[in-house]
GROMACS .gro file of C-alpha atoms in nm:
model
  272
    1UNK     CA    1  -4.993  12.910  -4.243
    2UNK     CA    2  -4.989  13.144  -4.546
    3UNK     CA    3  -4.683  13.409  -4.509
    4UNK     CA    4  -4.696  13.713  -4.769
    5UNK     CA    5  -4.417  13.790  -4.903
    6UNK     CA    6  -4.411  14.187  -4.941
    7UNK     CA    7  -4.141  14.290  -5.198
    8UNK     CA    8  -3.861  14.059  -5.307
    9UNK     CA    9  -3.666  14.282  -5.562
   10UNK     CA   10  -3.928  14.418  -5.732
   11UNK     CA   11  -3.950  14.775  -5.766
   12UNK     CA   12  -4.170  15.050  -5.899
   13UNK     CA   13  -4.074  14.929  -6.264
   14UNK     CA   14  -4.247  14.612  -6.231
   15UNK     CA   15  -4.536  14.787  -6.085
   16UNK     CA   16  -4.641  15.097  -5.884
   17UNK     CA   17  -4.804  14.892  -5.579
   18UNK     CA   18  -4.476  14.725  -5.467
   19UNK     CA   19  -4.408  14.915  -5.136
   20UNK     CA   20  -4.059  15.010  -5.081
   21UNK     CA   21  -4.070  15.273  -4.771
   22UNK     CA   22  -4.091  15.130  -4.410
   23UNK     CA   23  -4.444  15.300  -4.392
   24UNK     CA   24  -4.620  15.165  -4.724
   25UNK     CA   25  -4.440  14.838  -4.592
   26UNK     CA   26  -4.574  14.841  -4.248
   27UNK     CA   27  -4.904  14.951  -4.451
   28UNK     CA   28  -4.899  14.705  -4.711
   29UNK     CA   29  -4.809  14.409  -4.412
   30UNK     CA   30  -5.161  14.571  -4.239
   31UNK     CA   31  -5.374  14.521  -4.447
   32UNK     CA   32  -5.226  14.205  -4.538
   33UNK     CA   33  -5.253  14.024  -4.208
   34UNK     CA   34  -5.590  14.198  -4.246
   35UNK     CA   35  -5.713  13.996  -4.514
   36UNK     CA   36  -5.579  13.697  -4.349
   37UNK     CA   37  -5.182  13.639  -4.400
   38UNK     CA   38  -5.025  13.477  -4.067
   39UNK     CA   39  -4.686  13.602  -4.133
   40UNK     CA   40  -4.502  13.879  -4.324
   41UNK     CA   41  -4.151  13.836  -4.544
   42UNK     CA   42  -3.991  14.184  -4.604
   43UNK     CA   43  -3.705  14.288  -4.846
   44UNK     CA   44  -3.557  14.575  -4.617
   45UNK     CA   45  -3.455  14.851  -4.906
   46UNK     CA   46  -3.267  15.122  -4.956
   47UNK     CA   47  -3.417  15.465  -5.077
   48UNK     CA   48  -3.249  15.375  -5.400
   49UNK     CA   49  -3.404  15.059  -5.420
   50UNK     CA   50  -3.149  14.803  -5.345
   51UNK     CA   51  -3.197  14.548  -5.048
   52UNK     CA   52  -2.965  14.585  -4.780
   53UNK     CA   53  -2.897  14.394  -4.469
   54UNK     CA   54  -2.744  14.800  -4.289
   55UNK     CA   55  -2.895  14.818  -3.968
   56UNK     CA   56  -2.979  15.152  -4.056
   57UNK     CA   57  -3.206  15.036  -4.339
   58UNK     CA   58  -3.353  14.703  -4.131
   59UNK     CA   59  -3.434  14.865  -3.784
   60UNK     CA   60  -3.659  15.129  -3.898
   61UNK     CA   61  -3.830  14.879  -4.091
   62UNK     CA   62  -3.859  14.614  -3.824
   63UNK     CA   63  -3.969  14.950  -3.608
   64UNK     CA   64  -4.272  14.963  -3.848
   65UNK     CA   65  -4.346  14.625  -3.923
   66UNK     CA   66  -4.397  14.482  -3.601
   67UNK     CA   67  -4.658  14.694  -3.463
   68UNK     CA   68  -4.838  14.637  -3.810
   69UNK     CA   69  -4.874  14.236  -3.756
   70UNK     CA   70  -4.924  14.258  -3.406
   71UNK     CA   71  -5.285  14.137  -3.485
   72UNK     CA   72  -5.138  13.799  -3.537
   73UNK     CA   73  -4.973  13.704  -3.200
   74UNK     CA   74  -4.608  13.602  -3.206
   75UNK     CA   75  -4.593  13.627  -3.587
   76UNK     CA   76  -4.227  13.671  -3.682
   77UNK     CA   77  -4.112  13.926  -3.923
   78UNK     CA   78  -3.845  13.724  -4.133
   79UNK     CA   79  -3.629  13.858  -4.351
   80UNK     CA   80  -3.332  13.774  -4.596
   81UNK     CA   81  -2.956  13.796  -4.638
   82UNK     CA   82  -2.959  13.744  -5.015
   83UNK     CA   83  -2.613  13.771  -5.188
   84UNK     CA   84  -2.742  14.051  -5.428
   85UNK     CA   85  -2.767  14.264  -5.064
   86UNK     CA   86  -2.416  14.195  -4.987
   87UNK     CA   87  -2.232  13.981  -5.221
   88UNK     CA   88  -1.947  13.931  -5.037
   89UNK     CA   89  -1.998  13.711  -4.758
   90UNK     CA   90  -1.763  13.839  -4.514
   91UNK     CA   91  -1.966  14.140  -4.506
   92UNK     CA   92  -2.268  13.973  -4.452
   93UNK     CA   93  -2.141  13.815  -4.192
   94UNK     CA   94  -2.037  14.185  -4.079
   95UNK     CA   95  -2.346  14.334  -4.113
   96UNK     CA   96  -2.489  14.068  -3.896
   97UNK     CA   97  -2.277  14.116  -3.618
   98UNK     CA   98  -2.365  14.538  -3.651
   99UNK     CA   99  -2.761  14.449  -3.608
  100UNK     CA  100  -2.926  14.669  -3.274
  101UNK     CA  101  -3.253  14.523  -3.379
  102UNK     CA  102  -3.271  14.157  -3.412
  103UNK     CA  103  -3.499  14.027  -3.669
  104UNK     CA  104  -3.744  13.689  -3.595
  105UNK     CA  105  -3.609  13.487  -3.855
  106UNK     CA  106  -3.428  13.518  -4.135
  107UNK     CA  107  -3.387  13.311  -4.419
  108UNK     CA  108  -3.054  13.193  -4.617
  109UNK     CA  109  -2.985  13.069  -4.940
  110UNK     CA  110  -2.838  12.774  -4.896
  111UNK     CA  111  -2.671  12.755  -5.245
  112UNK     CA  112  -2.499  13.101  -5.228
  113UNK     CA  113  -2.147  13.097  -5.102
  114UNK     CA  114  -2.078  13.168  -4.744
  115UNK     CA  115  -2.431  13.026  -4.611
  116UNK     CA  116  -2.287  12.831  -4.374
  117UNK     CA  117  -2.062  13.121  -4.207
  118UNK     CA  118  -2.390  13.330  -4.264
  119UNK     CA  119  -2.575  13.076  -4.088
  120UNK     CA  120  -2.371  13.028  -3.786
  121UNK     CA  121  -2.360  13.419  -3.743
  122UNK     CA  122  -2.681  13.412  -3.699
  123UNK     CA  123  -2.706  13.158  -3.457
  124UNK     CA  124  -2.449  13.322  -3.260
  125UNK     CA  125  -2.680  13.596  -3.244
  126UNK     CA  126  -3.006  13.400  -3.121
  127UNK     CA  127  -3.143  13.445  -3.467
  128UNK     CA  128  -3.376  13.180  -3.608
  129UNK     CA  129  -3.258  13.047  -3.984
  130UNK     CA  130  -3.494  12.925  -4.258
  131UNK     CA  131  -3.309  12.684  -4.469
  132UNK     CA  132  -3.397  12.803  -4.804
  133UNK     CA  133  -3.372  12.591  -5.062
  134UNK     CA  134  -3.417  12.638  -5.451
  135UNK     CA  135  -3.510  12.401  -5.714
  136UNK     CA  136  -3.187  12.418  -6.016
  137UNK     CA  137  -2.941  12.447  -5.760
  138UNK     CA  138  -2.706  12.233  -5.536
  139UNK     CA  139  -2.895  12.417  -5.272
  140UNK     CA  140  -3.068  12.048  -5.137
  141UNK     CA  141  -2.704  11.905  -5.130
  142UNK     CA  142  -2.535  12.156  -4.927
  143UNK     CA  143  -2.836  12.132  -4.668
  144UNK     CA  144  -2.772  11.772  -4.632
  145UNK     CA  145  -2.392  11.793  -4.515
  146UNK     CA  146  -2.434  12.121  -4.336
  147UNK     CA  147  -2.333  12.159  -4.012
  148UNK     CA  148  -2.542  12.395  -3.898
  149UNK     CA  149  -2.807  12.246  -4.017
  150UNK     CA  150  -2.957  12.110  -3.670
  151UNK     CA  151  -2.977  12.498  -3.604
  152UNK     CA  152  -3.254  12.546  -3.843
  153UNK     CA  153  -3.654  12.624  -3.768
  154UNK     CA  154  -3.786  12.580  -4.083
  155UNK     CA  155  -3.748  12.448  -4.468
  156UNK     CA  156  -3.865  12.703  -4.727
  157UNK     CA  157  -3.877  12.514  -5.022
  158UNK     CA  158  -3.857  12.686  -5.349
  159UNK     CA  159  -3.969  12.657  -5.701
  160UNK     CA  160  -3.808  12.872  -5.940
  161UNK     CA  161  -3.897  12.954  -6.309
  162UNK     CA  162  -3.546  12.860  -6.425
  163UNK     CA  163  -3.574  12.526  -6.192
  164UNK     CA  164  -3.920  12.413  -6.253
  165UNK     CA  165  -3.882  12.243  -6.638
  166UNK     CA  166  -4.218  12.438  -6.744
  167UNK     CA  167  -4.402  12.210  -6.479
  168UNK     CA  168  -4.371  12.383  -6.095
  169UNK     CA  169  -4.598  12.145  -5.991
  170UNK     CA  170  -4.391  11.840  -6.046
  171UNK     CA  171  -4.037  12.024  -5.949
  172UNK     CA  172  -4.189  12.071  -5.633
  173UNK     CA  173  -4.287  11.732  -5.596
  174UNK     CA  174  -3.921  11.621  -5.702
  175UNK     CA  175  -3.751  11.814  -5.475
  176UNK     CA  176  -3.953  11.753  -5.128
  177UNK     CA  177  -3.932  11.365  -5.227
  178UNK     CA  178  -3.514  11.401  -5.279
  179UNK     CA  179  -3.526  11.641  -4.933
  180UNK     CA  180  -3.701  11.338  -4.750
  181UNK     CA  181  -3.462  11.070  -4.792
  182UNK     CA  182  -3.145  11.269  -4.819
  183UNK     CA  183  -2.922  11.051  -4.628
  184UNK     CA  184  -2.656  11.358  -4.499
  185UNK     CA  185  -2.972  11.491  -4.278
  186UNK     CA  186  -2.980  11.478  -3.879
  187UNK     CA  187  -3.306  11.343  -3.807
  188UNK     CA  188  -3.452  11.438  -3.480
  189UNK     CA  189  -3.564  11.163  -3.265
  190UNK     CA  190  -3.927  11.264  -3.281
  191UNK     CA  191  -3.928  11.281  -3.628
  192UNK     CA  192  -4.176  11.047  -3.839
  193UNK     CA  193  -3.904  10.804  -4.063
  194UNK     CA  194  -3.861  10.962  -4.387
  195UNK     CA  195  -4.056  10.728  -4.658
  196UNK     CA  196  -3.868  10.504  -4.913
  197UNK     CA  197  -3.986  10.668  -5.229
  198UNK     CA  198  -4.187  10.920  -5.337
  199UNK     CA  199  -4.355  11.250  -5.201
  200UNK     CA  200  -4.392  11.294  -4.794
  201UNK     CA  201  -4.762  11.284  -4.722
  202UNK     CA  202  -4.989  11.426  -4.439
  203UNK     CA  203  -5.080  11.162  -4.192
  204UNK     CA  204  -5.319  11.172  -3.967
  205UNK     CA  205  -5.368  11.522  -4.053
  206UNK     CA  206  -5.039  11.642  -3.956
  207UNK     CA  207  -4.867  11.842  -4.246
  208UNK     CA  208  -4.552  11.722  -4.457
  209UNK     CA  209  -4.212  11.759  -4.265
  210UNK     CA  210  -3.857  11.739  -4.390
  211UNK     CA  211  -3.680  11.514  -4.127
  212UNK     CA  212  -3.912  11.702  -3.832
  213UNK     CA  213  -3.868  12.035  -3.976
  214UNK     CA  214  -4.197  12.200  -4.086
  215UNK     CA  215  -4.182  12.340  -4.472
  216UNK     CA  216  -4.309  12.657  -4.653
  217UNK     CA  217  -4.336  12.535  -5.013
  218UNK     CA  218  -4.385  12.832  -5.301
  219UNK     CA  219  -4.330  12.911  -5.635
  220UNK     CA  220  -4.287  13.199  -5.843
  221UNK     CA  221  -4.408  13.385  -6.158
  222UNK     CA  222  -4.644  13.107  -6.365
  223UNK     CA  223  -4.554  12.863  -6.072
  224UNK     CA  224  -4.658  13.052  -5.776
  225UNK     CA  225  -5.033  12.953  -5.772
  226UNK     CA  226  -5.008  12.590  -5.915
  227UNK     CA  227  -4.720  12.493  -5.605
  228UNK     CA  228  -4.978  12.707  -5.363
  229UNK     CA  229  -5.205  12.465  -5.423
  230UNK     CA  230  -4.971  12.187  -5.405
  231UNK     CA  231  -4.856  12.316  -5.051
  232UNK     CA  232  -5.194  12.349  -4.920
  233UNK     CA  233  -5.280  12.032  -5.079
  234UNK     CA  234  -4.985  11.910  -4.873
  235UNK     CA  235  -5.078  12.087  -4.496
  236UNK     CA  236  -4.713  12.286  -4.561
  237UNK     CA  237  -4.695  12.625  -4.506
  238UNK     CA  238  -4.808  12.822  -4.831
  239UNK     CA  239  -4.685  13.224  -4.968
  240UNK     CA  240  -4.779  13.460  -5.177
  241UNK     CA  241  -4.694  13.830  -5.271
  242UNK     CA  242  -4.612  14.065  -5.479
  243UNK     CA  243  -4.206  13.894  -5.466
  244UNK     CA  244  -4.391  13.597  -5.583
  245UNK     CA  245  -4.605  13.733  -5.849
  246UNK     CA  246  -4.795  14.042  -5.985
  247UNK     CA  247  -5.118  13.860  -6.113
  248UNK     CA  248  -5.400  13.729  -5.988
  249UNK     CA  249  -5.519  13.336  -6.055
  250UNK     CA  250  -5.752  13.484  -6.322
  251UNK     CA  251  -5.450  13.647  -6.476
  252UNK     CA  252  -5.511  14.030  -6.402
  253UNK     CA  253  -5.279  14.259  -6.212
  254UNK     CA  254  -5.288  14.227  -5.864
  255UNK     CA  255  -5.367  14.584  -5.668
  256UNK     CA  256  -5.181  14.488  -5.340
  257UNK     CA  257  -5.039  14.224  -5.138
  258UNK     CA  258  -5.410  14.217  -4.943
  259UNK     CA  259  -5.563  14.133  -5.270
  260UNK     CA  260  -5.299  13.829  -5.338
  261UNK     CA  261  -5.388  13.727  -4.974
  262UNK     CA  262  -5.743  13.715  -5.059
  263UNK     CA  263  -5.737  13.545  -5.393
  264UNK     CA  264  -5.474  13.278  -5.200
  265UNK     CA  265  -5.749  13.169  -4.928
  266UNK     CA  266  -5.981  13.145  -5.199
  267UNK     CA  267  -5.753  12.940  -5.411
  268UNK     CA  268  -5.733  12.749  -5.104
  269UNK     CA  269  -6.084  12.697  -5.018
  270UNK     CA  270  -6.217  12.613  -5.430
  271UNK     CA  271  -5.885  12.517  -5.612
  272UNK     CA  272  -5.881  12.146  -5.487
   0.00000   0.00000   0.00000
C-alpha cells in the first residue's frame, strides 16, 4: 500500500503546489489515487494556514475528499491530531468529542502529551488510531506500556531528520527491530513471535508486522526515498507527498503529489 500524504504543514512558502483549500485537496487526492496512491493523509487547514482539528475546518474537507478517492474502494481518509493543531490536550480531546463527521482513521503522536486521553477519545468515538511513532523520541516506549494500545489498527513508523543520525535507512532499521521485541506489547494470539534480534522480515511473502499490527514505514526530507525503499523492500506499507518531501529522487522539484506518486512506483519497481 502506498498512502500520499497531501500537506503536512507545509504551506505556500515552501512551495506554490501544496494544496491548502478542501477543493485543490480533494483535487490534488484525485489525481493522486489517479496515478496510483491507495490511500490519502490530509492536514485539514485553516484559511490562514494553520491545521486544525474544528469540525468546521475537517467536515468540509472530509465532504471533498471522500468522493475524490472513491476510485479506491474502502480507502480511508486519515487524518491527524498533532499538538501544533491544538496544543493543549484537553482541547483536543474537546474537539474530538464536537466532530459531526467522523474521520476513517486518524493518527496520534504517541510521544506528545495527552496521547493516551487523545487515544481513548477516539475510541470512544468508533474512530480507528494509527500509533505513530517517531524515531528521537520516547514515542516507542510509551507505545509499549500504553493501555490503549490493543485499540490500535496500524503502526506508522517514522523517520525523522532530527532522529535519523544522517543515515534514515539504518534508524529505520533500529527502530522496527526495538518495536519487535518490546516486551510492554500485547501480542495478539495470531501474531507470528517477535524474533530475538534484529530486523522483522517478510516470510512467506507476508509483509513485516509489529506484534500483528501491519506498519507504514516513511521518512522525511533526504530520508523519505531511501526508507521508501526500505519499506517496500520490507512488504510494509510505504508514503510519500508533498508533507514528506518537495523533490523528486533525481533531486528536482516535484509539480504535485501525482508526480511524487509516480516517481514512488517507479522507485519501487527499479530502486531494488
Amino acid at each position: 500500500m502506498l498512502q500520499v500524504c497531501l500537506n503536512g504543514a507545509r504551506g505556500p512558502g515552501d512551495s506554490a503546489v501544496v494544496p491548502m483549500s478542501p477543493e485543490s485537496l480533494a483535487e490534488s487526492a484525485a489525481r493522486a489515487v489517479a496515478a496510483g496512491a491507495g490511500e490519502v493523509r490530509v492536514h485539514p487547514r485553516t484559511p490562514c494556514g494553520r491545521t486544525s482539528l474544528s469540525p468546521r475546518v475537517l467536515t468540509p474537507v472530509l465532504a471533498e475528499l471522500r468522493p475524490a478517492v472513491s476510485a479506491v474502494a474502502g480507502a480511508p481518509v486519515p487524518v491527524t491530531t498533532v499538538a501544533s493543531a491544538e496544543p493543549e490536550p484537553g482541547r483536543r480531546v474537546e474537539r474530538i468529542r464536537s466532530w459531526t463527521v467522523l474521520p476513517d482513521l486518524v493518527s496520534v503522536d504517541w510521544h506528545e502529551p495527552g496521547a493516551g486521553a487523545v487515544v481513548a477519545a477516539l475510541l470512544e468515538r468508533g474512530v480507528g488510531v494509527e500509533a505513530a511513532l517517531w524515531s528521537g523520541t520516547d514515542g516507542p516506549e510509551r507505545f509499549a506500556g500504553s493501555p490503549p494500545a490493543p485499540g490500535v489498527r496500524r503502526v506508522l513508523v517514522r523517520v525523522t531528520a532530527a532522529g535519523s543520525d544522517g543515515d534514515p535507512e539504518a534508524a529505520a532499521r533500529a527502530l522496527i527491530a526495538t518495536l519487535a521485541v518490546q516486551p510492554g506489547l500485547p501480542v495478539p494470539a495470531h501474531a507470528p513471535p517477535a524474533p530475538p534480534h534484529g530486523l522483522p522480515v517478510q516470510v512467506h511473502g507476508l509483509p513485516v508486522q509489529v506484534h500483528g499490527l501491519p506498519v507504514l514505514l516513511h521518512g522525511e526530507e533526504d530520508g523519505a526515498w531511501p526508507v521508501l525503499r526500505l519499506a517496500r523492500r520490507l512488504g510494509a506499507g510505504a508514503r510519500i507527498g508533498l508533507e514528506d518531501t518537495l523533490l523528486l529522487p533525481d533531486g528536482t522539484p516535484a509539480r504535485s503529489n501525482a508526480e511524487l506518486v509516480t516517481a514512488a512506483l517507479a522507485y519501487g519497481r527499479t530502486g531494488f
